[in-house]
Amino acid sequence: MAELETAVATGAAPFRPRERRASVVVRLAGDSGDGIQVAGGQLALATALAGSDLETFPDFPAEIRAPAGTTFGVSSFQIHIADHRVHTVGDRPDVLVALNPAALKVNLPDLRPGALVILDPGSFKKRELERAGFASDPRTDGTLAAFRVLEIPIEELTRKAVAGTGVGAREAGRAKNFWALGLVLWMHDRDTRSVEAWLERRFAGEPALLAANRAALAAGHVFGDVSELAIPAFTVGRASQPPGTYRTVNGLEALAFGLLAGARDAGLELLYASYPITPASGLLHLLAGLRGLGVTTFQAEDEIAAVTAAIGASYAGALGVTGSSGPGMALKTEALGLAVAVELPLVVIDVQRAGPSTGMPTKTEQSDLLQAVWGRNGDTPLVVLAVATPADGFAMAREAVRLAVHHMTPVVLLADGFLANAAEPWRIPELAGEPAFPVRFHNAREGFRPYRRDERGVRPWVPPGTPGLAHRISGLERDFETGAISYDPANHARMTAARRDKILKVADDIPPAALEQGDPTDRLVLVGWGSTYGPVADAVAAARARGRDVAHLHLRHLWPLPRGLGALLAGFERILVPEMNTGQLAALLRAELLVPAEPLAKVTGRPFTVEELGQAIDARLEEAP
Amino acid sequence: MSAIPALDRLQPKDYASDQEVRWCPGCGDYAILKAVEKALSELAADPDRTVFVSGIGCAARFPHYLATYGFHGIHGRAPALATGIKLARPELDVWVVGGDGDMLAIGANHLVHALRRDVDLAILILNNAIYGLTKGQASPTTPLGTRTSSTPLGVVERPLSACSLALSAGARFVARAIDIQQKLLPEILVRAHDHPGAAMVEILQNCVIYADGAWSHLTEKSVAAEARLLLRHGEPLLFAEGRKGLRPAKDRLGLEVVEVGSEGPDAAGVLRHDERDRGLAVALAALEPPMPVALGVLYADPAPTSFERALRAQTEAARAREPGLDLATVIRRAPTWTVTG
């Protein structure tokens, strides 16, 4: 991936030649108490401010307070820095900063051969090595033979740097994350201004801590210039981006903002009802912190109460939203059926994780697709959407609200554990002006029937409190004309068809199928959905650059499928569907479109790499069709 | 509300919907429906601002038969549905109706939490000690030993008390009545409605098909006087036509029966009912034969606010702290940078 070109660097280290690179993948790793995520966040910000593109992913331990020095207590942060648009956090790190042996042990298998490994030798004592599960010292036993290793006594240098700032021994050692950050910033030709500004805000009123962290940051940054070690120095240029104001956003933040924007566009109050579950809980926390915007958050007694309360809120004329993950989605199933039966708007955000059952709560997967599309008792159609990238959560949450309120239907929006925590730059959209899709409640008494459908098959929304329109709704089958309970055979057939057709007609209200890259004359198409967007986009771009006849099609609308999808796919010799499950979208496409979609499954709890998708593309195109 | 002249109010029958009522002939639910219609009339309830929410079961058909807004939901989940409605629209009058299976088995979790949160709901549990709509299985309130379609050898699980459960969940209004008590029941329903928080009313209801006579030890004329303790706030705890009363037990924590002599109940040490006394309510809820069963309002001690009003107040306070806060501002709280064309 590295486009190597030696250049004389400008800026912080004028006398050292800097290697100009198209992209660099850096991973910071340490104990969960080492402040890795804080340092990573600041590295991302400095990168963004310097104009490079980036994608980041934090990897937290599943345990809340894992014992220090253990492999299961390792926290890491990966960033892909590039001078062009990138869509993944990078297959393999080029640089690993490991603050202890456990961090080295855990991250070693992911490194690119030849990668740079920065270690703190002060942490490689017998006890730490044993805790990390090293039988011998990896620095001397050949374990690191394939890598370039730099041993820098980070903690010791931090202590020296902060001496005289007035902090105690414990606080002095804790500043090592900023020392390491200072060094990594220097390595990438970034200054420390944005980090200093952050430190000033973070430690306002704590002058000693501010001075210590600032001193550590500065010492790490200057170390590159003054050290005897030949520390590699890179320059990654600016990426071309459309004009606008940007910030970085992770998937859960984007979803929260999108729900709020959608509620505003619909002119509705937002109720978010949820039950604690990993990794969806972050959405509850974010929205609970934004009550000042008028959002109501409700932590229910269980998953069923969460979705049911959301349905109650929608019935009463608010926007009811619930969110969950894994087994929590299974628990909501019956209530989704109720929402389909009573034809009320509801948005359900499923932050998918590895299953079945409890599975791997902190690991990502896309294995809830068929549950979302078909997994209910009865013929129970609803709308299913999926988020493509972290920032796309904003647009898709807004889209989920729009479709829910305008088609009086539950909408399941699929995200996943990777998207939830991964972050990328986001061009902040314009949010002023009139609501984009305001809801108009029905209030006309004349001819009112609670289930009378309009030309799209959509029934009126009449919240209680509407004068003169008191009526009853129920999960029992109801008469097509009057809405009263009905067990009439022909009526049930008619109502089943009406519910199906209503959802199928949503296809008129979404964009038709289109290719992201390539054209219909290519031989192979990769069909992605959800968070496979990033690796598929980059892998197809790279393959096309190699001259491969491969196109990329990405589905944000999973049910109903976009118009024209069957015809578009039928033109390709081969259709490959990479997904983090055992072939659910491939099965759906085969069943619905009668196309020979071939699944490419990955269920390791990790996203696809660009490399493995590139190999899959090459293999398909080298085989006879 | 009761200031509205009787003639201007809707009559009880005006609260009936156009749907044909389909409970079994002789079902206690008819009497309860009548009492609810009467209570709504006394409250001069606005049908457009009243919502009946239910789960699944015979009792849960209730909303279909009333001319108010109604949401017949899914089994056990009515308190959660109703909580969502109140969170969105606190000004609505929301009633929850369910049976003993709906509210005390599959939905017990939601009942407990609606009560502890103190959502402003009137929750009616129509307890007939059986699953009726599914054809006669034992419920959480079916007495020990009862033979039912699912327990042909007799029930071996102890039944639970709705009133004891409600009190332990932190309910601040707990009452009990029998379906045939057509004077007491509407009175209690009016009070449950007016209580500014979660109000739980257990209504002992007769299922003529599967558990006929489940409450006959309270309803038979020959035993009623000895078996029922009618509670009135401030009045002595008397039963058996005033010949007996309840006083604090001498040698244990609880109540014991005392004969009331000619000097009257106070001289006999008979307790007076205090609806705000939670400890007394707990003791009254626990009374079961051969002790008299407590009927009326066991406990009524409203909290200063209810769940949905407390949440609204928090939202308003959060808004007041940052007046004019909008989404665009929140999004820009993170560091931003600008790319120019």
PDB file of C-alpha atoms in Angstrom, chain A residues 270-420:
ATOM      1  CA  LEU A 270     -38.208  11.348  19.896  1.00  0.00           C
ATOM      2  CA  LEU A 271     -38.501   8.593  22.494  1.00  0.00           C
ATOM      3  CA  TYR A 272     -35.559   6.200  22.600  1.00  0.00           C
ATOM      4  CA  ALA A 273     -36.361   3.129  24.682  1.00  0.00           C
ATOM      5  CA  SER A 274     -33.659   0.560  25.224  1.00  0.00           C
ATOM      6  CA  TYR A 275     -32.247  -2.078  27.541  1.00  0.00           C
ATOM      7  CA  PRO A 276     -28.511  -2.363  28.295  1.00  0.00           C
ATOM      8  CA  ILE A 277     -26.737  -4.618  25.817  1.00  0.00           C
ATOM      9  CA  THR A 278     -23.334  -4.596  24.129  1.00  0.00           C
ATOM     10  CA  PRO A 279     -22.617  -2.973  21.727  1.00  0.00           C
ATOM     11  CA  ALA A 280     -25.895  -1.037  21.340  1.00  0.00           C
ATOM     12  CA  SER A 281     -25.853   0.551  24.800  1.00  0.00           C
ATOM     13  CA  GLY A 282     -23.642   3.389  23.616  1.00  0.00           C
ATOM     14  CA  LEU A 283     -26.604   4.779  21.687  1.00  0.00           C
ATOM     15  CA  LEU A 284     -28.664   5.001  24.870  1.00  0.00           C
ATOM     16  CA  HIS A 285     -25.794   6.769  26.621  1.00  0.00           C
ATOM     17  CA  LEU A 286     -25.370   9.271  23.801  1.00  0.00           C
ATOM     18  CA  LEU A 287     -29.057  10.150  23.590  1.00  0.00           C
ATOM     19  CA  ALA A 288     -29.422  10.246  27.376  1.00  0.00           C
ATOM     20  CA  GLY A 289     -26.697  12.901  27.314  1.00  0.00           C
ATOM     21  CA  LEU A 290     -28.702  14.995  24.837  1.00  0.00           C
ATOM     22  CA  ARG A 291     -31.906  15.444  26.832  1.00  0.00           C
ATOM     23  CA  GLY A 292     -31.384  19.186  26.453  1.00  0.00           C
ATOM     24  CA  LEU A 293     -32.490  18.721  22.829  1.00  0.00           C
ATOM     25  CA  GLY A 294     -35.844  17.432  24.060  1.00  0.00           C
ATOM     26  CA  VAL A 295     -35.223  13.722  23.421  1.00  0.00           C
ATOM     27  CA  THR A 296     -36.703  11.361  26.001  1.00  0.00           C
ATOM     28  CA  THR A 297     -34.691   8.266  26.843  1.00  0.00           C
ATOM     29  CA  PHE A 298     -36.196   5.317  28.668  1.00  0.00           C
ATOM     30  CA  GLN A 299     -34.155   2.453  30.076  1.00  0.00           C
ATOM     31  CA  ALA A 300     -36.762  -0.280  30.156  1.00  0.00           C
ATOM     32  CA  GLU A 301     -36.927  -3.381  32.361  1.00  0.00           C
ATOM     33  CA  ASP A 302     -36.178  -5.643  29.405  1.00  0.00           C
ATOM     34  CA  GLU A 303     -35.856  -5.713  25.631  1.00  0.00           C
ATOM     35  CA  ILE A 304     -39.541  -6.451  25.198  1.00  0.00           C
ATOM     36  CA  ALA A 305     -40.604  -3.493  27.312  1.00  0.00           C
ATOM     37  CA  ALA A 306     -38.184  -1.276  25.383  1.00  0.00           C
ATOM     38  CA  VAL A 307     -39.664  -2.055  21.980  1.00  0.00           C
ATOM     39  CA  THR A 308     -43.216  -2.108  23.321  1.00  0.00           C
ATOM     40  CA  ALA A 309     -42.824   1.285  24.995  1.00  0.00           C
ATOM     41  CA  ALA A 310     -41.458   2.626  21.708  1.00  0.00           C
ATOM     42  CA  ILE A 311     -44.576   1.298  19.950  1.00  0.00           C
ATOM     43  CA  GLY A 312     -46.714   2.962  22.637  1.00  0.00           C
ATOM     44  CA  ALA A 313     -44.932   6.260  22.026  1.00  0.00           C
ATOM     45  CA  SER A 314     -45.484   6.017  18.274  1.00  0.00           C
ATOM     46  CA  TYR A 315     -49.139   5.199  18.853  1.00  0.00           C
ATOM     47  CA  ALA A 316     -49.362   8.364  20.937  1.00  0.00           C
ATOM     48  CA  GLY A 317     -47.858  10.449  18.134  1.00  0.00           C
ATOM     49  CA  ALA A 318     -44.159  10.548  18.964  1.00  0.00           C
ATOM     50  CA  LEU A 319     -41.327   8.825  17.130  1.00  0.00           C
ATOM     51  CA  GLY A 320     -40.697   5.581  18.995  1.00  0.00           C
ATOM     52  CA  VAL A 321     -37.213   4.163  18.538  1.00  0.00           C
ATOM     53  CA  THR A 322     -35.542   1.184  20.153  1.00  0.00           C
ATOM     54  CA  GLY A 323     -32.129  -0.353  19.714  1.00  0.00           C
ATOM     55  CA  SER A 324     -30.424  -3.595  20.606  1.00  0.00           C
ATOM     56  CA  SER A 325     -27.942  -6.248  19.607  1.00  0.00           C
ATOM     57  CA  GLY A 326     -27.736 -10.018  19.283  1.00  0.00           C
ATOM     58  CA  PRO A 327     -30.159 -11.869  21.547  1.00  0.00           C
ATOM     59  CA  GLY A 328     -31.917  -8.602  22.386  1.00  0.00           C
ATOM     60  CA  MET A 329     -33.215  -8.430  18.830  1.00  0.00           C
ATOM     61  CA  ALA A 330     -34.662 -11.918  19.183  1.00  0.00           C
ATOM     62  CA  LEU A 331     -36.578 -10.787  22.251  1.00  0.00           C
ATOM     63  CA  LYS A 332     -38.156  -7.916  20.340  1.00  0.00           C
ATOM     64  CA  THR A 333     -39.538 -10.179  17.647  1.00  0.00           C
ATOM     65  CA  GLU A 334     -43.101 -10.526  18.924  1.00  0.00           C
ATOM     66  CA  ALA A 335     -43.479  -6.786  19.384  1.00  0.00           C
ATOM     67  CA  LEU A 336     -42.234  -6.166  15.834  1.00  0.00           C
ATOM     68  CA  GLY A 337     -45.112  -8.341  14.705  1.00  0.00           C
ATOM     69  CA  LEU A 338     -47.485  -6.135  16.688  1.00  0.00           C
ATOM     70  CA  ALA A 339     -46.057  -2.992  15.060  1.00  0.00           C
ATOM     71  CA  VAL A 340     -46.561  -4.585  11.637  1.00  0.00           C
ATOM     72  CA  ALA A 341     -50.128  -5.597  12.527  1.00  0.00           C
ATOM     73  CA  VAL A 342     -51.196  -2.214  13.894  1.00  0.00           C
ATOM     74  CA  GLU A 343     -49.188  -0.420  11.177  1.00  0.00           C
ATOM     75  CA  LEU A 344     -47.431   2.148  13.322  1.00  0.00           C
ATOM     76  CA  PRO A 345     -44.042   3.767  12.689  1.00  0.00           C
ATOM     77  CA  LEU A 346     -41.131   2.339  14.664  1.00  0.00           C
ATOM     78  CA  VAL A 347     -37.377   2.456  14.165  1.00  0.00           C
ATOM     79  CA  VAL A 348     -35.298  -0.441  15.491  1.00  0.00           C
ATOM     80  CA  ILE A 349     -31.536  -0.142  15.433  1.00  0.00           C
ATOM     81  CA  ASP A 350     -29.766  -3.488  15.497  1.00  0.00           C
ATOM     82  CA  VAL A 351     -26.066  -3.146  16.274  1.00  0.00           C
ATOM     83  CA  GLN A 352     -25.242  -6.677  15.202  1.00  0.00           C
ATOM     84  CA  ARG A 353     -22.705  -8.830  17.026  1.00  0.00           C
ATOM     85  CA  ALA A 354     -21.419 -12.354  16.676  1.00  0.00           C
ATOM     86  CA  GLY A 355     -23.993 -15.036  17.544  1.00  0.00           C
ATOM     87  CA  PRO A 356     -25.711 -17.392  18.145  1.00  0.00           C
ATOM     88  CA  SER A 357     -27.032 -16.809  21.652  1.00  0.00           C
ATOM     89  CA  THR A 358     -24.649 -14.626  23.647  1.00  0.00           C
ATOM     90  CA  GLY A 359     -21.966 -15.352  21.063  1.00  0.00           C
ATOM     91  CA  MET A 360     -19.157 -12.796  21.118  1.00  0.00           C
ATOM     92  CA  PRO A 361     -20.712  -9.575  22.401  1.00  0.00           C
ATOM     93  CA  THR A 362     -17.782  -7.302  21.527  1.00  0.00           C
ATOM     94  CA  LYS A 363     -17.082  -8.831  18.117  1.00  0.00           C
ATOM     95  CA  THR A 364     -18.729  -7.802  14.893  1.00  0.00           C
ATOM     96  CA  GLU A 365     -20.909  -9.871  12.558  1.00  0.00           C
ATOM     97  CA  GLN A 366     -23.731  -9.374  10.040  1.00  0.00           C
ATOM     98  CA  SER A 367     -25.733 -12.437  10.898  1.00  0.00           C
ATOM     99  CA  ASP A 368     -29.093 -10.816  11.764  1.00  0.00           C
ATOM    100  CA  LEU A 369     -30.083 -10.039   8.168  1.00  0.00           C
ATOM    101  CA  LEU A 370     -32.530 -12.856   7.611  1.00  0.00           C
ATOM    102  CA  GLN A 371     -33.934 -12.402  11.108  1.00  0.00           C
ATOM    103  CA  ALA A 372     -34.605  -8.762  10.238  1.00  0.00           C
ATOM    104  CA  VAL A 373     -36.175  -9.536   6.873  1.00  0.00           C
ATOM    105  CA  TRP A 374     -38.142 -12.681   7.668  1.00  0.00           C
ATOM    106  CA  GLY A 375     -37.713 -13.615  11.309  1.00  0.00           C
ATOM    107  CA  ARG A 376     -41.204 -13.241  12.739  1.00  0.00           C
ATOM    108  CA  ASN A 377     -44.299 -15.362  13.144  1.00  0.00           C
ATOM    109  CA  GLY A 378     -46.760 -14.963  10.324  1.00  0.00           C
ATOM    110  CA  ASP A 379     -46.220 -13.132   7.055  1.00  0.00           C
ATOM    111  CA  THR A 380     -44.883 -10.011   8.690  1.00  0.00           C
ATOM    112  CA  PRO A 381     -43.126  -7.691   6.275  1.00  0.00           C
ATOM    113  CA  LEU A 382     -41.257  -4.578   7.303  1.00  0.00           C
ATOM    114  CA  VAL A 383     -38.502  -2.354   5.946  1.00  0.00           C
ATOM    115  CA  VAL A 384     -34.839  -3.301   6.479  1.00  0.00           C
ATOM    116  CA  LEU A 385     -31.963  -0.886   5.927  1.00  0.00           C
ATOM    117  CA  ALA A 386     -28.243  -1.106   6.656  1.00  0.00           C
ATOM    118  CA  VAL A 387     -25.554   1.403   7.523  1.00  0.00           C
ATOM    119  CA  ALA A 388     -22.525   1.307   5.197  1.00  0.00           C
ATOM    120  CA  THR A 389     -19.871   3.321   7.040  1.00  0.00           C
ATOM    121  CA  PRO A 390     -19.633   4.989  10.459  1.00  0.00           C
ATOM    122  CA  ALA A 391     -20.655   8.417   9.123  1.00  0.00           C
ATOM    123  CA  ASP A 392     -23.387   6.842   6.960  1.00  0.00           C
ATOM    124  CA  GLY A 393     -25.236   6.135  10.215  1.00  0.00           C
ATOM    125  CA  PHE A 394     -26.461   9.719  10.066  1.00  0.00           C
ATOM    126  CA  ALA A 395     -28.059   9.473   6.643  1.00  0.00           C
ATOM    127  CA  MET A 396     -29.443   6.000   7.241  1.00  0.00           C
ATOM    128  CA  ALA A 397     -30.989   6.761  10.623  1.00  0.00           C
ATOM    129  CA  ARG A 398     -32.687   9.743   9.024  1.00  0.00           C
ATOM    130  CA  GLU A 399     -33.801   7.527   6.141  1.00  0.00           C
ATOM    131  CA  ALA A 400     -35.191   4.979   8.617  1.00  0.00           C
ATOM    132  CA  VAL A 401     -37.268   7.691  10.280  1.00  0.00           C
ATOM    133  CA  ARG A 402     -38.507   8.985   6.926  1.00  0.00           C
ATOM    134  CA  LEU A 403     -39.647   5.578   5.706  1.00  0.00           C
ATOM    135  CA  ALA A 404     -41.174   4.622   9.078  1.00  0.00           C
ATOM    136  CA  VAL A 405     -43.373   7.702   9.407  1.00  0.00           C
ATOM    137  CA  HIS A 406     -44.362   7.951   5.764  1.00  0.00           C
ATOM    138  CA  HIS A 407     -45.177   4.306   5.288  1.00  0.00           C
ATOM    139  CA  MET A 408     -46.520   3.581   8.800  1.00  0.00           C
ATOM    140  CA  THR A 409     -44.180   0.664   9.289  1.00  0.00           C
ATOM    141  CA  PRO A 410     -41.439  -0.583  11.538  1.00  0.00           C
ATOM    142  CA  VAL A 411     -37.986  -0.126  10.004  1.00  0.00           C
ATOM    143  CA  VAL A 412     -35.055  -2.235  11.159  1.00  0.00           C
ATOM    144  CA  LEU A 413     -31.763  -0.434  10.623  1.00  0.00           C
ATOM    145  CA  LEU A 414     -28.823  -2.826  10.720  1.00  0.00           C
ATOM    146  CA  ALA A 415     -25.477  -1.579  11.981  1.00  0.00           C
ATOM    147  CA  ASP A 416     -22.772  -3.710  13.567  1.00  0.00           C
ATOM    148  CA  GLY A 417     -20.210  -3.692  16.330  1.00  0.00           C
ATOM    149  CA  PHE A 418     -17.454  -2.556  13.993  1.00  0.00           C
ATOM    150  CA  LEU A 419     -19.425   0.369  12.589  1.00  0.00           C
ATOM    151  CA  ALA A 420     -20.567   1.358  16.053  1.00  0.00           C
TER     152      ALA A 420
END
